[in-house]
CSV table of C-alpha atoms in Angstrom, one decimal:
chain,number,residue,atom,x,y,z
N,212,MET,CA,0.0,-0.3,-0.1
N,213,SER,CA,1.4,3.6,-1.1
N,214,ASN,CA,2.3,5.6,1.7
N,215,ILE,CA,3.6,9.5,1.7
N,216,ARG,CA,7.2,7.5,2.3
N,217,THR,CA,7.0,5.7,-1.4
N,218,TYR,CA,5.2,8.5,-3.0
N,219,ILE,CA,8.9,10.5,-2.1
N,220,GLU,CA,11.0,8.0,-3.3
N,221,ASP,CA,9.3,7.1,-6.5
N,222,TYR,CA,9.7,10.7,-7.5
N,223,LEU,CA,13.3,11.1,-6.6
N,224,LYS,CA,13.7,8.1,-8.8
N,225,ASN,CA,11.6,9.5,-11.7
N,226,GLU,CA,13.1,12.8,-11.6
N,227,GLY,CA,16.7,11.5,-11.2
N,228,TYR,CA,17.0,13.8,-7.9
N,229,LYS,CA,19.8,13.1,-5.4
N,230,LEU,CA,18.6,13.1,-1.5
N,231,GLN,CA,21.0,16.2,-1.3
N,232,GLN,CA,19.2,17.8,-4.1
N,233,PHE,CA,15.8,17.4,-3.3
N,234,SER,CA,16.5,18.5,0.5
N,235,GLU,CA,17.7,21.8,-0.9
N,236,MET,CA,14.7,22.3,-3.0
N,237,ALA,CA,12.2,21.3,-0.1
N,238,ASP,CA,14.7,23.6,2.4
N,239,ILE,CA,14.9,20.7,4.9
N,240,ASN,CA,18.3,19.2,6.4
N,241,VAL,CA,19.2,16.4,4.1
N,242,GLY,CA,19.5,14.0,7.5
N,243,THR,CA,16.3,14.8,8.8
N,244,LEU,CA,14.8,14.2,5.0
N,245,SER,CA,16.8,10.8,4.9
N,246,ALA,CA,15.2,9.8,8.3
N,247,ILE,CA,11.8,10.7,7.2
N,248,ILE,CA,11.8,8.6,4.4
N,249,LYS,CA,13.5,5.6,6.2
N,250,GLY,CA,10.8,6.1,8.1
N,251,SER,CA,12.5,6.7,11.7
N,252,ARG,CA,11.2,9.9,12.0
N,253,LEU,CA,7.5,11.5,11.5
N,254,MET,CA,7.9,14.6,9.6
N,255,SER,CA,6.0,17.5,10.6
N,256,MET,CA,3.1,19.6,9.1
N,257,ASN,CA,5.5,22.4,7.7
N,258,GLN,CA,7.9,19.5,6.4
N,259,LEU,CA,4.8,18.0,4.6
N,260,ASP,CA,3.8,21.2,3.0
N,261,GLN,CA,7.6,22.0,2.1
N,262,ILE,CA,7.8,18.6,0.7
N,263,THR,CA,4.9,18.8,-1.3
N,264,SER,CA,6.1,22.6,-2.7
N,265,ALA,CA,8.8,20.9,-3.9
N,266,MET,CA,7.4,18.0,-5.8
N,267,GLY,CA,5.3,21.1,-7.5
N,268,LEU,CA,1.8,19.4,-5.9
N,269,GLU,CA,-1.1,21.5,-4.7
N,270,GLN,CA,-1.1,22.3,-1.0
N,271,GLY,CA,-2.8,19.5,1.2
N,272,TYR,CA,-2.1,16.8,-1.6
N,273,PHE,CA,-0.7,14.2,1.0
N,274,TYR,CA,-3.3,15.5,3.9
N,275,GLU,CA,-5.5,12.5,3.8
N,276,MET,CA,-2.6,9.8,3.7
N,277,TYR,CA,-0.7,12.4,6.6
N,278,GLY,CA,-4.2,11.9,8.6
N,279,VAL,CA,-4.2,8.3,8.1
N,280,GLU,CA,-0.5,7.8,9.2
N,281,CYS,CA,-0.2,9.9,11.8
N,282,PHE,CA,-4.0,9.7,13.6
N,283,ILE,CA,-5.3,6.7,12.4
N,284,GLU,CA,-2.5,3.9,12.1
N,285,SER,CA,-0.4,5.8,14.7
N,286,ALA,CA,-1.2,6.9,17.8
N,287,PRO,CA,-1.9,10.5,17.5
N,288,HIS,CA,-0.1,13.6,19.2
N,289,TRP,CA,-1.6,16.4,19.7
N,290,ARG,CA,1.6,18.3,18.9
N,291,ARG,CA,0.8,17.5,15.3
N,292,LEU,CA,-2.9,16.8,15.5
N,293,GLU,CA,-3.5,20.5,16.4
N,294,PRO,CA,-1.5,22.2,13.4
N,295,PHE,CA,-2.8,19.7,11.1
N,296,LEU,CA,-6.6,20.8,12.1
N,297,TYR,CA,-5.7,24.2,11.4
N,298,ARG,CA,-4.2,23.6,7.8
N,299,CYS,CA,-7.3,21.2,7.1
N,300,ALA,CA,-10.0,24.0,7.8
N,301,GLU,CA,-7.7,26.9,6.2
N,302,LEU,CA,-7.7,25.0,2.9
N,303,GLY,CA,-11.4,23.3,3.3
N,304,LYS,CA,-10.5,19.4,3.8
N,305,LEU,CA,-13.5,19.3,5.7
N,306,ASP,CA,-13.5,15.1,5.2
N,307,ILE,CA,-10.3,14.5,6.5
N,308,ILE,CA,-11.0,16.7,9.8
N,309,GLN,CA,-14.4,14.4,10.1
N,310,GLN,CA,-12.4,11.1,9.2
N,311,VAL,CA,-9.4,12.2,11.7
N,312,ILE,CA,-11.8,13.4,14.1
N,313,THR,CA,-13.7,10.3,14.7
N,314,HIS,CA,-10.6,7.9,15.6
N,315,VAL,CA,-8.9,10.7,17.5
N,316,THR,CA,-11.6,11.0,20.1
N,317,ASP,CA,-11.8,7.7,21.6
N,318,ASP,CA,-9.1,9.0,23.8
N,319,GLN,CA,-11.5,11.4,25.8
N,320,SER,CA,-7.8,13.5,26.7
N,321,TYR,CA,-8.4,15.3,23.4
N,322,ILE,CA,-11.5,17.1,23.9
N,323,ASP,CA,-10.0,20.1,26.1
N,324,GLU,CA,-8.1,21.0,23.2
N,325,LEU,CA,-10.7,20.2,20.4
N,326,PHE,CA,-12.8,23.0,22.1
N,327,ILE,CA,-10.3,25.2,22.5
N,328,VAL,CA,-9.9,24.6,17.9
N,329,ALA,CA,-13.5,24.4,17.6
N,330,GLU,CA,-13.3,28.1,19.2
N,331,SER,CA,-10.3,29.2,17.7
N,332,LEU,CA,-12.1,28.3,14.3
N,333,TYR,CA,-15.3,29.9,15.1
N,334,ASN,CA,-13.3,33.3,15.8
N,335,LYS,CA,-11.8,33.0,12.8
N,336,SER,CA,-15.2,32.3,10.8
N,337,MET,CA,-13.8,29.1,9.7
N,338,ASN,CA,-17.5,28.0,10.7
N,339,GLU,CA,-17.7,24.9,8.5
N,340,SER,CA,-14.5,23.4,10.1
N,341,ALA,CA,-15.7,24.7,13.5
N,342,LEU,CA,-18.9,23.0,13.2
N,343,ILE,CA,-17.5,19.2,12.9
N,344,LEU,CA,-15.5,20.0,16.0
N,345,PHE,CA,-18.3,21.4,18.2
N,346,GLU,CA,-20.3,18.3,17.0
N,347,CYS,CA,-17.6,16.0,18.1
N,348,VAL,CA,-17.0,17.4,21.4
N,349,ALA,CA,-21.1,17.5,22.3
N,350,ASP,CA,-21.0,13.8,21.5
N,351,CYS,CA,-18.0,13.0,23.6
N,352,GLU,CA,-19.0,15.4,26.4
N,353,LYS,CA,-19.0,13.2,29.4
N,354,TYR,CA,-20.2,15.4,31.5
N,355,GLN,CA,-23.6,16.2,30.2
N,356,HIS,CA,-24.7,19.4,32.5
N,357,SER,CA,-21.3,20.9,31.6
N,358,GLU,CA,-21.2,24.5,30.7
N,359,ARG,CA,-19.0,23.2,27.9
N,360,LEU,CA,-21.3,21.1,26.5
N,361,ALA,CA,-23.9,24.0,26.8
N,362,LEU,CA,-21.7,26.2,24.8
N,363,CYS,CA,-21.0,23.7,22.3
N,364,GLN,CA,-24.7,23.4,21.6
N,365,TYR,CA,-25.2,27.1,21.5
N,366,ARG,CA,-22.4,27.4,18.6
N,367,ILE,CA,-24.1,24.3,16.9
N,368,PHE,CA,-27.1,26.5,16.8
N,369,LEU,CA,-25.5,29.6,15.6
N,370,LEU,CA,-23.7,27.9,12.9
N,371,HIS,CA,-26.5,25.1,11.5
N,372,LYS,CA,-29.1,27.6,10.4
N,373,THR,CA,-31.1,26.9,7.5
N,374,LEU,CA,-33.9,28.2,5.3
N,375,SER,CA,-36.0,25.4,6.7
N,376,LYS,CA,-37.9,27.0,9.0
N,377,TYR,CA,-38.3,23.4,10.7
N,378,ASP,CA,-34.7,22.7,10.7
N,379,ASN,CA,-34.2,25.8,12.7
N,380,LEU,CA,-37.6,25.1,15.0
N,381,LYS,CA,-35.8,21.6,16.0
N,382,ALA,CA,-32.5,23.5,16.7
N,383,ALA,CA,-33.9,26.3,18.8
N,384,VAL,CA,-36.1,23.9,21.0
N,385,LYS,CA,-32.6,21.8,21.5
N,386,LEU,CA,-30.9,24.7,22.5
N,387,GLU,CA,-33.6,25.7,25.2
N,388,GLN,CA,-32.6,23.0,27.4
N,389,TYR,CA,-29.1,24.3,27.7
N,390,ILE,CA,-29.7,28.1,28.4
N,391,ASP,CA,-29.3,28.0,32.0
N,392,LYS,CA,-25.9,25.7,31.9
N,393,LEU,CA,-24.4,28.6,29.9
N,394,ASN,CA,-22.4,31.4,31.6
N,395,GLU,CA,-25.1,34.0,32.9
N,396,GLU,CA,-23.6,36.8,30.6
N,397,VAL,CA,-23.6,34.4,27.8
N,398,GLN,CA,-27.0,33.6,28.4
N,399,LEU,CA,-28.2,37.1,27.1
N,400,ASP,CA,-26.9,36.5,23.8
N,401,ALA,CA,-28.2,33.1,23.3
N,402,ILE,CA,-31.3,34.1,24.3
N,403,LYS,CA,-31.4,36.7,22.1
N,404,ASP,CA,-30.5,34.6,19.0
N,405,LEU,CA,-33.3,32.2,20.2
N,406,VAL,CA,-35.6,35.3,20.2
N,407,ASN,CA,-34.6,36.4,16.6
N,408,LEU,CA,-35.0,32.9,15.1
N,409,TYR,CA,-38.5,32.7,16.9
N,410,ASN,CA,-39.4,36.0,15.3
N,411,ALA,CA,-38.0,34.7,12.0
N,412,ILE,CA,-40.6,32.0,11.8
N,413,HIS,CA,-43.3,34.2,13.3
N,414,LEU,CA,-43.8,31.7,16.5
N,415,TRP,CA,-44.9,34.9,18.7
N,416,ASP,CA,-45.8,33.1,22.2
N,417,LYS,CA,-42.2,31.9,21.8
N,418,VAL,CA,-40.7,35.0,21.2
N,419,ASP,CA,-43.0,37.0,23.8
N,420,THR,CA,-41.9,34.3,26.7
N,421,TRP,CA,-38.1,34.4,25.9
N,422,SER,CA,-38.4,38.1,25.7
N,423,ARG,CA,-39.7,38.2,29.0
N,424,GLU,CA,-36.7,35.9,30.1
N,425,LEU,CA,-34.1,38.0,28.5
N,426,GLU,CA,-35.4,41.0,30.4
N,427,ARG,CA,-35.6,39.4,33.5
N,428,LYS,CA,-31.9,37.9,33.1
N,429,ALA,CA,-30.7,41.5,31.5
N,430,GLU,CA,-31.9,43.4,34.4
N,431,PHE,CA,-30.6,41.1,37.0
N,432,GLN,CA,-27.1,41.7,35.5
N,433,LEU,CA,-27.7,45.2,35.5
N,434,LYS,CA,-27.9,45.3,38.9
N,435,ILE,CA,-25.1,43.3,39.7
N,436,GLN,CA,-22.9,45.6,37.0
N,437,TYR,CA,-21.4,47.9,39.6
N,438,ARG,CA,-20.0,45.2,41.9
N,439,ARG,CA,-17.6,44.0,39.2
N,440,ARG,CA,-14.3,45.5,38.5
N,441,LYS,CA,-14.3,47.6,35.5
N,442,ASN,CA,-11.3,45.3,34.2
N,443,ASN,CA,-13.3,42.3,33.8
N,444,ARG,CA,-13.4,41.4,30.5
N,445,ARG,CA,-17.3,41.5,28.9
N,446,LEU,CA,-18.6,38.3,28.0
N,447,THR,CA,-21.2,39.9,26.4
N,448,VAL,CA,-21.5,41.2,22.3
N,449,TYR,CA,-22.9,44.3,23.3
N,450,PRO,CA,-23.2,46.2,26.3
N,451,LEU,CA,-25.8,44.8,29.2
N,452,PHE,CA,-28.6,47.6,28.6
N,453,THR,CA,-29.0,46.3,25.2
N,454,TYR,CA,-30.6,43.3,26.1
N,455,ALA,CA,-33.1,44.8,28.3
N,456,ALA,CA,-34.0,47.8,25.5
N,457,TYR,CA,-33.9,44.7,22.7
N,458,ALA,CA,-36.2,42.3,25.0
N,459,ASN,CA,-38.9,45.2,25.1
N,460,LEU,CA,-38.7,45.7,21.6
N,461,MET,CA,-39.4,42.2,20.6
N,462,ILE,CA,-42.3,42.4,23.1
N,463,SER,CA,-43.4,45.4,21.2
N,464,THR,CA,-43.2,43.3,18.0
N,465,VAL,CA,-45.3,40.7,19.5
N,466,TYR,CA,-48.3,43.0,20.3
N,467,SER,CA,-47.6,44.3,17.0
N,468,ALA,CA,-47.9,41.1,15.3
N,469,GLY,CA,-51.3,40.4,17.2
N,470,ARG,CA,-52.5,44.0,16.0
N,471,GLU,CA,-52.3,45.3,19.9
N,472,TYR,CA,-50.7,48.1,18.6
N,473,HIS,CA,-51.7,50.5,21.4
N,474,LYS,CA,-49.9,47.8,23.7
N,475,ALA,CA,-46.9,47.9,21.2
N,476,ILE,CA,-46.6,51.5,21.8
N,477,LYS,CA,-46.3,51.2,25.6
N,478,TYR,CA,-43.5,48.7,25.3
N,479,MET,CA,-42.1,51.1,22.2
N,480,HIS,CA,-41.5,54.0,25.1
N,481,LYS,CA,-40.4,51.7,27.4
N,482,TYR,CA,-37.1,50.6,25.8
N,483,MET,CA,-36.9,54.2,24.6
N,484,ARG,CA,-36.6,55.1,28.2
N,485,ILE,CA,-34.3,52.3,29.2
N,486,ILE,CA,-31.5,53.6,26.5
N,487,GLU,CA,-31.7,57.0,28.2
N,488,ILE,CA,-28.2,56.2,30.0
N,489,GLU,CA,-25.5,58.7,31.6
N,490,ASN,CA,-22.3,59.2,30.0
N,491,PRO,CA,-22.7,56.9,27.2
N,492,THR,CA,-19.6,55.4,25.5
N,493,GLU,CA,-18.7,55.4,22.0
N,494,GLU,CA,-20.1,51.9,21.3
N,495,ASP,CA,-23.3,52.8,23.8
N,496,GLN,CA,-24.3,55.8,21.9
N,497,GLU,CA,-24.3,53.8,18.5
N,498,ILE,CA,-26.6,51.4,20.1
N,499,ILE,CA,-28.4,54.1,21.2
N,500,ASN,CA,-28.9,56.0,17.7
N,501,LEU,CA,-30.0,52.3,16.6
N,502,PHE,CA,-32.8,52.2,18.9
N,503,LYS,CA,-34.0,55.6,18.4
N,504,LYS,CA,-34.1,55.0,14.7
N,505,TRP,CA,-36.3,51.7,15.4
N,506,GLY,CA,-38.5,53.8,17.9
N,507,GLU,CA,-39.1,56.4,15.3
N,508,GLY,CA,-39.7,54.1,12.5
N,509,ASN,CA,-42.4,52.0,15.0
N,510,ARG,CA,-44.1,54.8,16.1
N,511,GLN,CA,-45.0,55.7,12.5
N,512,LEU,CA,-45.5,52.3,12.0
N,513,TYR,CA,-48.0,51.6,14.4
N,514,GLN,CA,-49.8,54.8,13.8
N,515,LEU,CA,-50.0,53.7,10.1
N,516,MET,CA,-51.5,50.2,11.7
N,517,LEU,CA,-54.1,52.1,13.4
N,518,GLY,CA,-55.5,53.7,10.3
N,519,GLN,CA,-53.6,56.8,10.3
N,520,GLU,CA,-53.3,57.5,6.3
N,521,ASN,CA,-51.5,60.8,7.0
N,522,VAL,CA,-48.3,59.2,8.3
N,523,ILE,CA,-47.4,57.5,4.9
N,524,ASP,CA,-45.3,60.2,3.8
N,525,SER,CA,-43.4,60.6,6.5
N,526,TYR,CA,-43.2,56.4,7.0
N,527,MET,CA,-42.1,56.5,3.5
N,528,ASN,CA,-39.1,59.0,3.8
N,529,TYR,CA,-37.8,56.8,6.7
N,530,ILE,CA,-37.9,53.5,5.1
N,531,GLU,CA,-36.1,55.4,2.4
N,532,SER,CA,-33.2,57.0,4.5
N,533,ASN,CA,-33.2,53.5,5.9
N,534,PRO,CA,-32.4,51.5,2.7
N,535,GLU,CA,-32.3,48.2,4.8
N,536,GLU,CA,-35.8,48.8,5.9
N,537,ILE,CA,-37.6,49.1,2.7
N,538,LEU,CA,-38.4,45.8,2.5
N,539,ALA,CA,-40.4,45.3,6.0
N,540,GLY,CA,-41.4,49.2,5.5
N,541,LEU,CA,-43.6,47.9,2.2
N,542,ILE,CA,-44.6,45.0,3.7
N,543,ASN,CA,-46.2,47.1,6.5
N,544,ILE,CA,-47.7,49.8,3.9
N,545,LEU,CA,-49.4,46.9,1.8
N,546,GLN,CA,-51.0,45.5,4.7
N,547,ALA,CA,-52.4,48.9,5.9
N,548,ALA,CA,-53.6,49.3,2.5
N,549,ASP,CA,-55.3,45.8,2.8
N,550,GLU,CA,-56.8,46.6,5.8
N,551,TYR,CA,-58.1,50.1,5.3
N,552,SER,CA,-58.3,50.2,1.5
N,553,PHE,CA,-56.0,52.8,1.2
N,554,ASN,CA,-54.5,53.5,-2.5
N,555,VAL,CA,-50.7,52.9,-2.3
N,556,ASP,CA,-49.6,53.1,-5.8
N,557,TYR,CA,-47.5,56.1,-5.4
N,558,ALA,CA,-45.7,54.4,-2.7
N,559,LEU,CA,-45.0,51.3,-5.0
N,560,LYS,CA,-43.9,54.1,-7.9
N,561,ARG,CA,-41.5,55.9,-5.9
N,562,PHE,CA,-40.0,52.2,-4.7
N,563,LYS,CA,-40.3,51.0,-8.2
N,564,GLU,CA,-36.3,50.6,-8.5
N,565,GLN,CA,-35.8,49.2,-4.8
N,566,ILE,CA,-38.5,46.7,-5.6
N,567,LEU,CA,-36.9,45.2,-8.5
N,568,LEU,CA,-33.8,44.5,-6.6
N,569,PHE,CA,-35.5,42.1,-4.0
N,570,ASN,CA,-34.2,38.7,-3.9
N,571,THR,CA,-31.0,39.5,-5.7
N,572,ASP,CA,-27.8,39.9,-4.6
N,573,MET,CA,-28.0,44.2,-5.2
N,574,HIS,CA,-30.4,44.2,-2.1
N,575,ILE,CA,-29.6,46.2,0.6
N,576,LYS,CA,-29.8,43.5,3.1
N,577,GLY,CA,-28.5,45.5,6.3
N,578,SER,CA,-28.6,43.3,9.5
N,579,TYR,CA,-30.9,40.7,8.0
N,580,ASN,CA,-29.8,37.2,7.6
N,581,ASP,CA,-30.9,35.0,4.9
N,582,GLN,CA,-33.9,33.2,6.5
N,583,ARG,CA,-35.4,36.6,7.7
N,584,LEU,CA,-34.8,38.0,4.4
N,585,ASN,CA,-36.2,34.7,2.5
N,586,GLN,CA,-39.2,34.8,4.8
N,587,GLY,CA,-39.8,38.9,4.2
N,588,TYR,CA,-39.8,38.4,0.5
N,589,LYS,CA,-42.5,35.8,0.5
N,590,VAL,CA,-44.5,38.2,3.0
N,591,PHE,CA,-44.0,40.7,0.4
N,592,TYR,CA,-44.8,39.3,-2.5
N,593,TYR,CA,-48.1,37.9,-1.1
N,594,GLU,CA,-49.0,41.4,0.2
N,595,LEU,CA,-48.3,42.9,-3.5
N,596,ALA,CA,-50.6,40.1,-4.9
N,597,LYS,CA,-53.2,40.7,-2.3
N,598,TYR,CA,-53.1,44.3,-3.2
N,599,GLN,CA,-53.2,44.3,-6.9
N,600,ILE,CA,-55.8,42.0,-6.9
N,601,ASN,CA,-57.9,44.1,-5.0
N,602,GLN,CA,-57.0,46.9,-7.5
N,603,CYS,CA,-57.9,44.5,-10.2
N,604,ASN,CA,-54.8,44.5,-11.4
N,605,TYR,CA,-55.1,40.9,-12.0
N,606,SER,CA,-51.8,40.2,-14.3
N,607,ILE,CA,-49.4,41.6,-11.9
N,608,GLY,CA,-51.0,40.6,-8.8
N,609,ILE,CA,-50.6,37.0,-9.9
N,610,ASP,CA,-46.9,37.4,-11.1
N,611,ALA,CA,-46.5,38.5,-7.1
N,612,LEU,CA,-48.2,35.3,-6.0
N,613,LEU,CA,-46.7,32.7,-8.2
N,614,MET,CA,-43.2,34.7,-7.2
N,615,CYS,CA,-44.3,34.0,-3.6
N,616,LEU,CA,-45.3,30.4,-4.6
N,617,GLU,CA,-42.1,29.8,-6.0
N,618,LEU,CA,-40.0,31.2,-3.0
N,619,SER,CA,-42.5,29.4,-0.6
N,620,SER,CA,-42.0,25.6,-2.2
N,621,SER,CA,-38.0,26.4,-2.3
N,622,SER,CA,-37.9,27.0,0.8
N,623,GLU,CA,-40.3,24.5,2.0
N,624,ASP,CA,-42.8,27.0,4.0
N,625,ASP,CA,-46.1,24.6,3.6
N,626,LEU,CA,-48.1,27.1,5.4
N,627,MET,CA,-47.4,29.8,2.9
N,628,CYS,CA,-47.8,27.7,0.2
N,629,ILE,CA,-51.2,26.9,0.8
N,630,LYS,CA,-52.2,30.8,1.3
N,631,CYS,CA,-50.5,30.9,-2.3
N,632,LEU,CA,-52.8,28.4,-3.6
N,633,ASP,CA,-55.9,29.5,-1.9
N,634,LEU,CA,-55.6,32.9,-3.3
N,635,TYR,CA,-54.9,31.5,-6.9
N,636,GLY,CA,-57.7,29.2,-6.8
N,637,GLU,CA,-60.0,32.2,-6.0
N,638,TYR,CA,-58.2,34.1,-9.2
N,639,ARG,CA,-57.0,31.5,-11.4
N,640,SER,CA,-59.7,32.5,-14.2
N,641,GLU,CA,-57.8,35.6,-14.2
N,642,ALA,CA,-54.5,34.2,-15.2
N,643,ASN,CA,-53.1,33.9,-18.6
N,644,GLU,CA,-51.2,31.3,-20.3
N,645,THR,CA,-48.0,31.7,-19.0
N,646,GLN,CA,-48.7,32.2,-15.7
N,647,ILE,CA,-51.0,28.9,-16.3
N,648,ARG,CA,-47.8,27.3,-17.0
N,649,ARG,CA,-45.3,28.5,-14.3
N,650,TYR,CA,-48.1,27.5,-11.8
N,651,LYS,CA,-48.3,24.1,-13.0
N,652,ASN,CA,-44.7,24.1,-13.0
N,653,VAL,CA,-44.3,24.9,-9.1
N,654,VAL,CA,-47.1,22.7,-8.3
N,655,GLU,CA,-45.9,19.6,-9.9
N,656,LYS,CA,-42.5,20.2,-7.8
N,657,LEU,CA,-44.8,20.2,-4.5
N,658,SER,CA,-46.4,16.7,-5.8
N,659,ALA,CA,-43.4,15.6,-6.3
N,660,PRO,CA,-42.2,12.7,-4.0
N,661,THR,CA,-39.3,13.0,-1.9
N,662,PHE,CA,-36.3,10.5,-0.9
N,663,GLY,CA,-33.7,10.8,1.7
């Protein structure tokens, strides 16, 4: 069976190189190189990369063999394993990482080191490699109530989100049981991320429950904050007041979703009071400005949803000055138009160019993740379809409806698919031949069996 040493020997023989010549090409001491080829000395990662380069081969060419020889067929040594994992991560060799890790974790002594590497890869945004290690550590964690296990599960949750709301829901429910095992400050970020996910899939009861829990925990941390030394490293991503304010922002959002706009306004005022802090730092001020922006937009939004048509112009000015809010803002305008029979053609005309960029790489996405954007596109096209159909603009309305149906089908959003199918059924007689064919194509894909 071939190994790296035989590859080197064959290369020297075929190319006619003497050992001294090749040692100079690889910049490795000739005695060291001789010992490596004879098998009396294991090569380091640097030496392997130098040999690979000298042979004119692509980086990582021998990594699979190296993994087998050093960590599977031989007793692994962390001094070699650690740089190997980093190099595999840098080159995206995920299968090799998975193969090696599966074998080395038979020895529980490596779990501590693997977790440290996983955190390092995570902090360097090498997410796919980090995910493999976090999942491995979580599977091997001996103490099932440890903070480290909880942190692994939190990282897995962050790294494993998909466009399928069912997958995300499953991940969120799993994370819930680990929240209290996290460091008390880290809990704030984990709960915030849970709230964001539940908000994206409109599980309002969950958003409300966890937002109130976030508020409770944030207020407790704020109360004990003065006891901490100022040089203590902050573990939260944001200053503590942010989490209390954000909790109330999300509670306000829950009431808005339930059309209880007067209660939504009450919690809007509450988070606007929370951000009134003394002597804000530069970081604090950036967050304060963000909440002030949200508060101004939400104030106009709630007035709009209470039927105050006169705020539409100022609300359009707001979303135009905050381009990342145009998608959500137009959804709100269309929903108000549906509720109160407003004619908002002028709004659609004003944002025509931006609408054309929806669902493209040119759309200004702001801080919204793919999950929330995908949901936003679906809702926008559905609301646009309803509005245009109510305006008797059937062709435009059905085109928008089919766009929503296609997006809902691709993201496996069954509820939105059903809403689209129902609305199409009401107005199918208004569809033209092209729209009928397009509709049939989507329905055939929905009906097709899946295997896996």
